[in-house]
Amino acid sequence: MRKLLVALTVVLLFTGQLLAQKTITGTVTDDKGNPIPNVSVVVRGSNTGTVTKSDGSYSLTVPASAKALIFSSVDMATTEVTIGSQTSINASLKSSDRSLQEVVVVGYGTQRRKEATGSVSSVKGSAIAQKPLQSFESGLAGKAAGVQITVPNGVVNNPPVFRIRGTNSISLSSYPLIVIDGVPTYTGDQGATSAPANALASINPNDIESIDIAKDAAASAIYGSRAANGVVFITTKKGKVGKARVNYDGWVGFTKPTGLPKILDAQQYVDYKNAALNNLKALVPATTGSFIIPTDADGKPINTNWYDEVYRNAFSHSHNMNVSGGTEGTTYYFSAGYTNQEGILQKNDFTRTNVMLNVDSRVNKILTIGGKLSYSNEKNNIGGSSGSLPGEGFASAGAARLAFALPPNVSPFNNNGTYNYASATSIGSQGSIVNNANPYTFNNVRMLLDLNRSNNEVNHLQSNAYVQLRPFSWMTLRTAYGIDNMLIDNDIFFNPYHGDGPGTGTGPGGAATASYSKDKTWLWTNTIQLDYTFFDNHNFSLLAGNEQQRRTTVGFGINRRTLSDSAYDVVQAGFTTANPAGTSLGENYLLSSFGRLNYDFKKKYFLSGNVRQDEYSALGVKKGVFWGASAGWEITKEAFWGSIGLDKIFSSFKLRGSYGKVGNVAGIGNFATFSTYGSGLYNGIATLGFNVVGNDKITWETSKKTDVGFSVGVLNDRITADFAWYKNNIDNLLLNVPQAPSAGVPGNFVFQNVGTMFNRGVEVSINATPVVKKNFSWSSSFNFAYNKNKVTALANGLTEIVTATSSLETVNKTVVGKSIGFLWVIPTGGVDPATGKRIFYNAAGQPIYYQFGSPLPPGQFTYMTANGARYEKTNADGSKSPLSINQADDGRLYRNTQPKYIGGWDNTIRFKDFDVNFLFTYQFGFSIYYGSYAGLRDQRFWNNSTDVLGYWKKPGDITDMPKPIYGDNVSNGSAMPMDVAVFKGDFVKLRTVQIGYSLPKSLVSKAKITSARVYVSGQNLGIISDYPGPDPEVSANGNTATSAGVDRNTLANGRTITIGLNIGF
Amino acid sequence: MSLGLVLLTSCHRELLDPAPQTSVSDATAFDQPYRIANQVLSLYSSFKNGNFYGGRYIVYGDIRGEDFLLEDGNLVTNADVWNLNPTNTANAIVGLWNQVYSLINNCNVFIDGMNEKGTLVVGTTIGNTYIAEARLLRAIGYYSLLQYYARPYADGNGAKLGLPLRLIGIKGAGASDLARSSVAEVYTQILADLDFAETNLPLTNGSNYNNTTRAHRNTAIAFKTRVYLSMQNYPKVIAEANKIVPAAGPFTATSGVPHVLQADYTSVFKTPYTSLESIFSVPFSSSNGDIPGTQNALQGYYYAAATGVGSIFSLNFAGIIGNTGWTATDKRRSFIYTNPPGTKKFLTKYPAASPADFSPVIRWAEVLLNLAEAKARTTAGVDAQALALVNAVRQRSDATTTLAPATNGDLIDAIMTERRIEFLGEGLRNNDLMRLLQTIPSKSTAGAKAPGDDGYTWPASSTEKSLNKLWVDN
């Protein structure tokens, strides 16, 4: 700070020199003649300047030597006017909608894109507004190079997988830092129920002005220890001076599920399962029973389509109203929104009510104050569980799984109208019996959907206030205080009869959980910004600041079990046992100082440096310095460029490069440095035991980022393009390093900074306006990104990180030399045409034939070699014991789950009063483990895909469906994952289409409205992919970095059609 | 600018050093007598974890033997243990190893803390009592691991590979590598711990509840009879037992807690579970963290519901319940439930789901039978005291039967049979087979395992093997 003061004093001395002067006045207007306030008017090559008033007028005293005035404003193209002898200069600014002329948010300030040397992608708020999304980031897919968005399923308000330039951490968060109006906010599912509560859903997408995505070290280093995954800056809408504008936007939408697997009907099911059962009877004569089709109350055969019980055609609607305007330096933007969106899963709803107010007031030439108040209430409801959230993949109550696995020959209801269930875990078999028992050990999903709930309600308050002083045109002092408070109520109820609720006791069972969590952030930021030009051409911009961020979390709740009265369904009612639930208490504090220096010479050579020192309470080594440096060269400004004629082709050509070091602390526990003793009970008496090993040496993960690229404009910037090559070397990865269990440390691991990984890639984005005519225009934007991810080191004693899906099935392994979360499955060799057996390959590559059944007839073995002998090993004492195929010994690292190529193609066409927008997104070069595929071929009582009907029937049959034997869960891949369930995930998706019609001005003005537009849009309309599952955009494990690319019992995505209306007054 | 300076100095540096409020830092864990007292109880909590005496350890001991049949082929619930073929990644192999070593390290950390500071805080007498409790639990931990992962003592008189012997508390990374001590070395440490415990534990803890749920002097002596029996050191079994077992009936402990057989066998396994027969049992409540946990509780394994349906193991008709000398009126048979068709039988010793029944660790009946066996194996013919002891156990439940073996061999057989009847469902069967290097008999579809067979002892936990660079397999 002292150094800053010295610099400041020097600057002040410079400005003390006064010269001969004259005064120039004028008005600045836009191309329609409307006055523009707040335009910066500066004498070229000096720091003398002012800003325009609300009527667009200005008055500026300039030195006699002044040659030209430069007029500049956000969203406007900068204009330069020669002064000459004039004393009155009016200027007209054109609005700039070309990307290179935009302003980009760079953290604690903005920068003109032309002058930015960091790698920043920008998306306008309008691009994601008016869509049936719950949160803005779901709409970013395909919109920016290197930004990967995967919307994993059709559960409403589920956070998408969000990656910038690949996955940049193994065990910490890989989610970018999201900064909303200067305040870093919460991300991810913050609820504690089966209905996800994406923290970012509190931002109404319609209130967003712009989204700027900082990708390299130069652009993100100002956020230091939190920048490794990139930084996303959200700027909400502000008012503009002028008459109040009122806008209404509303839509109604209809969503239906797409891509559901085709499954057997009751007749097919009964025929197929009986065939499988007969095959088992032939092997194991003791087997008895059969599957039947019972009749319903009307005497008709039961044929239940469980899809109808689980899915629905959903209806959604949304209404947004905003008022903006301003007078005499005070501007305001107020909005209110309500949206109710039904999921395609029955009982799954998202409701948001939100208001936001942005006010900025210029008190006088020097002082500006303002602030934001944003409140959002969200209700996330679900009946039971979708089975699609991380950890739910194998939930026996998972609705998506039950929809295709429940047998079609049973009904959700008995013929007397009561629910059909046999026990807590089994639906009634209604007559089908195997081995004297009900074979149907799945839940009746209808009952769970009707009687259970797993809801949460979020109250989210995001607010800030600032005071800004501009004592000189080149100096800005600002202090801002912000809060971000998330208060969540969780409400879970399990019915006492069926599913997860019934207890083992004799009472009615039932369970209810209520918990409350309170996450609070306050943030105080102080900055000083100096913009100064020396000797006409040396432009300096210096930022210095400090910031404190405090986060606290408090959670408490109760879990009550065994209802006193089976009619109760709320936690406040009578229950016989109670346990604490959802207790948490945490705090952290981040103390930072930072600075940035931008320099350019004649807007030709650019240099920029960012530095930030962070001290973070949760770390052992608390203090770190992060930085990024970059340089740019606008070649078109060089004389030789014109001399060789390149200026006729390129309107701009800027080379840039950056390097820097940033960190990642997201996901480190607040008290991970402490070794602690925890409280417990010994028959109800308090105990205290050593239960956590801390590591007081832990520190941030480090990302060293290099970025080299260039930006070009061709044909007067009608085509612009950005190219970037980047490398991100990550080291000090924080991993739970396993310790030998005999050391006995709690958890058998110690959290340590070990391990390295890199992401390298190339990005291209091209924006073009191929056609601009009065009545017809077409603008197009295409982006492409290639990324290569590789883990280069783990830890001593940690050669692989094996990550299970819902702790039951393991198909992901992270090993050195491969990309993170590689698929790990057992190789197979199809179905033996002679016997109909599944062929597995063991680690030695030998074919091993699997035979289900126990006890097997003489001469038959569970695992047989090609010559019909038992697959066995010889023990040390010479005896033999049978061997089996198993994943630990025979599994193979098979394919990558990280997409290599991602991108999108966005087009907008205007024809007279019509506009059409369509967006394609694509991802290539990755594979998916389609776990549901195994379930859909399971030979237990589970319903199957119609694919099974081509099963092996007689010797010589060539098929991929083994001879069905009732109970076989190995040949299909349920017991251990097989390579045949791995598919290429490559896809091209027609993600959105919108067709709008703006009512003619002549018509709307009669109705006393400014503008009116109606539109029809579609989401998720078409897909080109060889992937056989519902949707190749999957993530059964949410944002978990090490277990991507798994589709296990996941709810399908929906296809949505909306009809909307937008009216401006 | 002055405003700016005010802002800059207003940061809260103290917030950079928060302390957890929901747990106790290791720096202050030994500062207060009550904290130290609570720590002792946490060692017992660790001991009764579902992977150890909370259930699974007892289950392993029963189901490796021939008296139980598998009802649910789920690997998670020990189908492989029953089949005598668990792999080195099996739940049982990894779970027991992890939990017992966790207990051992907790004991070591506690003992270190007491030596550094704790004993000064609570005084030498109480301090030594606490350390004695920790060493007793550590000893049971080591003893229990030896019975599964190492060759029996009888195989080479303890010369075979035993366990990594960890006696210093570990609170951080870098301690993974430690070679295995020999079986004999581990037994030496176990006995040193138990001798220390015998010397420093109080004669009584003051109440039946405390005498059952916490160690006292007789707990250490009783456990030593089990340890020496496993080492086939019968004279020492007799020496230890003679410290508390009188020469003739009624066999009431002669010093310390006056242990005695209860008139009604079934009362030992019923609330309040704290009879004078229960030398050491571990209790449960219905609170989270104080329960055996899912798929660990004895109730779920043996008698999951009032009809037995859902139980993971049933009783083998060809096992001890088929013993014709075990009369129908024997009180101990009242714990056998037969389902209505008569096709299945289940053990109902542990019917309570929540709170779970206490888990028995050691009972007075075992001390009596340990002594009886040691006497029988060291005395020619039919030793009178041995016969009196085994008949005391038999006639407490079956007054009409008097065992009258004719030879020394018959006497030993009678004692071994009595152990199977008396301790059915208490986890002793595996240890009794292995200490004598006997073949584990076959049952149903599971074949027998001779002492030389793969699977007679358990394989090393895969994680220990991969992370402890000094590990050597059996």
Short mmCIF file of N, CA, C and O in Angstrom, two decimals, chain A residues 328-387:
data_model
loop_
_atom_site.label_atom_id
_atom_site.label_comp_id
_atom_site.label_asym_id
_atom_site.label_seq_id
_atom_site.Cartn_x
_atom_site.Cartn_y
_atom_site.Cartn_z
N GLU A 328 -31.38 11.98 -14.25
CA GLU A 328 -30.37 12.77 -13.54
C GLU A 328 -29.36 11.92 -12.81
O GLU A 328 -29.12 12.07 -11.63
N GLY A 329 -28.82 10.98 -13.51
CA GLY A 329 -27.73 10.23 -12.91
C GLY A 329 -28.14 9.08 -12.03
O GLY A 329 -27.31 8.34 -11.56
N THR A 330 -29.43 8.93 -11.77
CA THR A 330 -29.86 7.78 -10.99
C THR A 330 -30.57 6.80 -11.91
O THR A 330 -31.55 7.18 -12.57
N THR A 331 -30.05 5.61 -11.98
CA THR A 331 -30.68 4.61 -12.83
C THR A 331 -31.10 3.43 -11.99
O THR A 331 -30.55 3.19 -10.91
N TYR A 332 -32.09 2.73 -12.48
CA TYR A 332 -32.60 1.60 -11.72
C TYR A 332 -33.02 0.50 -12.68
O TYR A 332 -33.37 0.74 -13.84
N TYR A 333 -32.94 -0.69 -12.17
CA TYR A 333 -33.46 -1.85 -12.88
C TYR A 333 -34.14 -2.70 -11.83
O TYR A 333 -33.54 -3.09 -10.84
N PHE A 334 -35.41 -2.94 -12.03
CA PHE A 334 -36.15 -3.76 -11.09
C PHE A 334 -36.79 -4.90 -11.87
O PHE A 334 -37.37 -4.68 -12.92
N SER A 335 -36.68 -6.09 -11.33
CA SER A 335 -37.34 -7.18 -12.02
C SER A 335 -38.00 -8.11 -11.02
O SER A 335 -37.58 -8.20 -9.85
N ALA A 336 -39.03 -8.75 -11.48
CA ALA A 336 -39.70 -9.77 -10.68
C ALA A 336 -40.00 -10.94 -11.59
O ALA A 336 -40.35 -10.75 -12.76
N GLY A 337 -39.80 -12.11 -11.09
CA GLY A 337 -40.02 -13.28 -11.93
C GLY A 337 -40.68 -14.40 -11.16
O GLY A 337 -40.53 -14.52 -9.94
N TYR A 338 -41.43 -15.17 -11.88
CA TYR A 338 -42.02 -16.38 -11.31
C TYR A 338 -41.94 -17.46 -12.35
O TYR A 338 -42.28 -17.24 -13.51
N THR A 339 -41.47 -18.60 -11.95
CA THR A 339 -41.49 -19.71 -12.90
C THR A 339 -41.84 -20.99 -12.16
O THR A 339 -41.45 -21.19 -11.01
N ASN A 340 -42.63 -21.78 -12.82
CA ASN A 340 -42.99 -23.09 -12.28
C ASN A 340 -42.72 -24.10 -13.38
O ASN A 340 -43.31 -24.02 -14.45
N GLN A 341 -41.78 -24.98 -13.13
CA GLN A 341 -41.39 -25.92 -14.17
C GLN A 341 -41.57 -27.33 -13.67
O GLN A 341 -40.98 -27.73 -12.66
N GLU A 342 -42.37 -28.07 -14.38
CA GLU A 342 -42.56 -29.48 -14.04
C GLU A 342 -41.47 -30.30 -14.71
O GLU A 342 -41.11 -30.06 -15.86
N GLY A 343 -40.97 -31.27 -13.99
CA GLY A 343 -40.05 -32.21 -14.60
C GLY A 343 -40.82 -33.30 -15.32
O GLY A 343 -42.02 -33.50 -15.07
N ILE A 344 -40.12 -34.01 -16.19
CA ILE A 344 -40.79 -35.13 -16.86
C ILE A 344 -41.02 -36.28 -15.89
O ILE A 344 -41.80 -37.17 -16.14
N LEU A 345 -40.34 -36.24 -14.76
CA LEU A 345 -40.60 -37.20 -13.70
C LEU A 345 -41.77 -36.68 -12.87
O LEU A 345 -41.76 -35.53 -12.44
N GLN A 346 -42.76 -37.52 -12.67
CA GLN A 346 -43.92 -37.09 -11.90
C GLN A 346 -43.49 -36.64 -10.51
O GLN A 346 -42.61 -37.22 -9.90
N LYS A 347 -44.15 -35.62 -10.00
CA LYS A 347 -43.90 -35.04 -8.68
C LYS A 347 -42.58 -34.28 -8.58
O LYS A 347 -42.17 -33.90 -7.50
N ASN A 348 -41.90 -34.10 -9.68
CA ASN A 348 -40.63 -33.37 -9.65
C ASN A 348 -40.88 -31.97 -10.22
O ASN A 348 -41.23 -31.82 -11.39
N ASP A 349 -40.78 -30.95 -9.36
CA ASP A 349 -41.08 -29.59 -9.76
C ASP A 349 -40.03 -28.61 -9.28
O ASP A 349 -39.38 -28.84 -8.27
N PHE A 350 -39.93 -27.55 -10.03
CA PHE A 350 -39.06 -26.44 -9.63
C PHE A 350 -39.90 -25.17 -9.70
O PHE A 350 -40.55 -24.89 -10.71
N THR A 351 -39.93 -24.43 -8.62
CA THR A 351 -40.68 -23.17 -8.59
C THR A 351 -39.76 -22.09 -8.06
O THR A 351 -39.12 -22.27 -7.03
N ARG A 352 -39.66 -21.02 -8.80
CA ARG A 352 -38.82 -19.92 -8.33
C ARG A 352 -39.61 -18.61 -8.37
O ARG A 352 -40.29 -18.31 -9.35
N THR A 353 -39.52 -17.86 -7.28
CA THR A 353 -40.07 -16.52 -7.23
C THR A 353 -38.90 -15.62 -6.90
O THR A 353 -38.18 -15.88 -5.92
N ASN A 354 -38.65 -14.64 -7.71
CA ASN A 354 -37.49 -13.81 -7.40
C ASN A 354 -37.72 -12.35 -7.74
O ASN A 354 -38.52 -12.01 -8.62
N VAL A 355 -37.05 -11.52 -7.01
CA VAL A 355 -37.06 -10.08 -7.32
C VAL A 355 -35.61 -9.59 -7.30
O VAL A 355 -34.77 -10.14 -6.59
N MET A 356 -35.35 -8.58 -8.09
CA MET A 356 -34.02 -7.99 -8.08
C MET A 356 -34.13 -6.50 -8.33
O MET A 356 -34.95 -6.06 -9.14
N LEU A 357 -33.31 -5.76 -7.62
CA LEU A 357 -33.28 -4.31 -7.82
C LEU A 357 -31.83 -3.88 -7.91
O LEU A 357 -31.03 -4.19 -7.03
N ASN A 358 -31.50 -3.19 -8.99
CA ASN A 358 -30.17 -2.59 -9.15
C ASN A 358 -30.35 -1.09 -9.23
O ASN A 358 -31.12 -0.60 -10.05
N VAL A 359 -29.67 -0.37 -8.38
CA VAL A 359 -29.77 1.09 -8.41
C VAL A 359 -28.36 1.68 -8.43
O VAL A 359 -27.48 1.24 -7.69
N ASP A 360 -28.15 2.66 -9.31
CA ASP A 360 -26.88 3.39 -9.33
C ASP A 360 -27.21 4.86 -9.34
O ASP A 360 -28.06 5.32 -10.12
N SER A 361 -26.56 5.60 -8.46
CA SER A 361 -26.88 7.02 -8.40
C SER A 361 -25.60 7.84 -8.40
O SER A 361 -24.73 7.65 -7.55
N ARG A 362 -25.51 8.71 -9.40
CA ARG A 362 -24.36 9.61 -9.43
C ARG A 362 -24.74 10.85 -8.67
O ARG A 362 -25.51 11.68 -9.14
N VAL A 363 -24.23 10.95 -7.46
CA VAL A 363 -24.62 12.05 -6.59
C VAL A 363 -24.07 13.35 -7.13
O VAL A 363 -24.75 14.38 -7.19
N ASN A 364 -22.83 13.34 -7.52
CA ASN A 364 -22.24 14.50 -8.17
C ASN A 364 -21.11 14.02 -9.07
O ASN A 364 -20.97 12.82 -9.29
N LYS A 365 -20.32 14.93 -9.55
CA LYS A 365 -19.27 14.55 -10.49
C LYS A 365 -18.32 13.51 -9.90
O LYS A 365 -17.73 12.72 -10.59
N ILE A 366 -18.18 13.57 -8.60
CA ILE A 366 -17.18 12.72 -7.96
C ILE A 366 -17.77 11.45 -7.37
O ILE A 366 -17.21 10.37 -7.48
N LEU A 367 -18.93 11.57 -6.77
CA LEU A 367 -19.46 10.49 -5.93
C LEU A 367 -20.57 9.71 -6.63
O LEU A 367 -21.52 10.29 -7.14
N THR A 368 -20.43 8.45 -6.66
CA THR A 368 -21.49 7.57 -7.16
C THR A 368 -21.75 6.51 -6.09
O THR A 368 -20.80 5.97 -5.51
N ILE A 369 -23.03 6.24 -5.84
CA ILE A 369 -23.35 5.15 -4.93
C ILE A 369 -24.37 4.24 -5.61
O ILE A 369 -25.05 4.65 -6.54
N GLY A 370 -24.44 3.05 -5.13
CA GLY A 370 -25.42 2.15 -5.73
C GLY A 370 -25.40 0.81 -5.03
O GLY A 370 -24.68 0.60 -4.05
N GLY A 371 -26.22 -0.06 -5.57
CA GLY A 371 -26.25 -1.38 -4.97
C GLY A 371 -27.27 -2.27 -5.62
O GLY A 371 -27.97 -1.89 -6.56
N LYS A 372 -27.30 -3.45 -5.09
CA LYS A 372 -28.19 -4.48 -5.64
C LYS A 372 -28.89 -5.19 -4.50
O LYS A 372 -28.30 -5.41 -3.44
N LEU A 373 -30.13 -5.54 -4.74
CA LEU A 373 -30.86 -6.36 -3.79
C LEU A 373 -31.52 -7.46 -4.60
O LEU A 373 -32.26 -7.18 -5.53
N SER A 374 -31.19 -8.68 -4.28
CA SER A 374 -31.75 -9.79 -5.04
C SER A 374 -32.20 -10.86 -4.07
O SER A 374 -31.45 -11.29 -3.21
N TYR A 375 -33.45 -11.25 -4.21
CA TYR A 375 -33.98 -12.29 -3.34
C TYR A 375 -34.66 -13.34 -4.21
O TYR A 375 -35.38 -13.01 -5.16
N SER A 376 -34.41 -14.55 -3.88
CA SER A 376 -35.02 -15.63 -4.64
C SER A 376 -35.50 -16.72 -3.70
O SER A 376 -34.81 -17.07 -2.75
N ASN A 377 -36.68 -17.20 -3.98
CA ASN A 377 -37.21 -18.34 -3.24
C ASN A 377 -37.42 -19.46 -4.25
O ASN A 377 -38.07 -19.27 -5.26
N GLU A 378 -36.81 -20.61 -3.94
CA GLU A 378 -36.95 -21.73 -4.86
C GLU A 378 -37.48 -22.93 -4.11
O GLU A 378 -37.05 -23.22 -3.00
N LYS A 379 -38.40 -23.62 -4.74
CA LYS A 379 -38.89 -24.87 -4.16
C LYS A 379 -38.52 -25.99 -5.12
O LYS A 379 -38.87 -25.95 -6.30
N ASN A 380 -37.77 -26.95 -4.60
CA ASN A 380 -37.37 -28.11 -5.39
C ASN A 380 -38.07 -29.32 -4.80
O ASN A 380 -37.78 -29.70 -3.67
N ASN A 381 -38.98 -29.88 -5.56
CA ASN A 381 -39.79 -30.97 -5.03
C ASN A 381 -39.59 -32.26 -5.82
O ASN A 381 -39.40 -32.22 -7.03
N ILE A 382 -39.67 -33.35 -5.11
CA ILE A 382 -39.64 -34.64 -5.78
C ILE A 382 -40.37 -35.63 -4.87
O ILE A 382 -40.36 -35.48 -3.64
N GLY A 383 -41.04 -36.60 -5.47
CA GLY A 383 -41.68 -37.64 -4.66
C GLY A 383 -40.78 -38.85 -4.67
O GLY A 383 -40.55 -39.44 -5.70
N GLY A 384 -40.21 -39.20 -3.55
CA GLY A 384 -39.26 -40.31 -3.56
C GLY A 384 -37.93 -39.87 -4.13
O GLY A 384 -37.42 -38.83 -3.78
N SER A 385 -37.42 -40.66 -5.06
CA SER A 385 -36.09 -40.39 -5.58
C SER A 385 -36.07 -40.67 -7.06
O SER A 385 -36.67 -41.62 -7.54
N SER A 386 -35.35 -39.84 -7.81
CA SER A 386 -35.24 -40.07 -9.25
C SER A 386 -34.23 -41.17 -9.54
O SER A 386 -34.22 -41.75 -10.61
N GLY A 387 -33.33 -41.41 -8.60
CA GLY A 387 -32.25 -42.35 -8.84
C GLY A 387 -31.18 -41.80 -9.75
O GLY A 387 -30.35 -42.55 -10.26
#
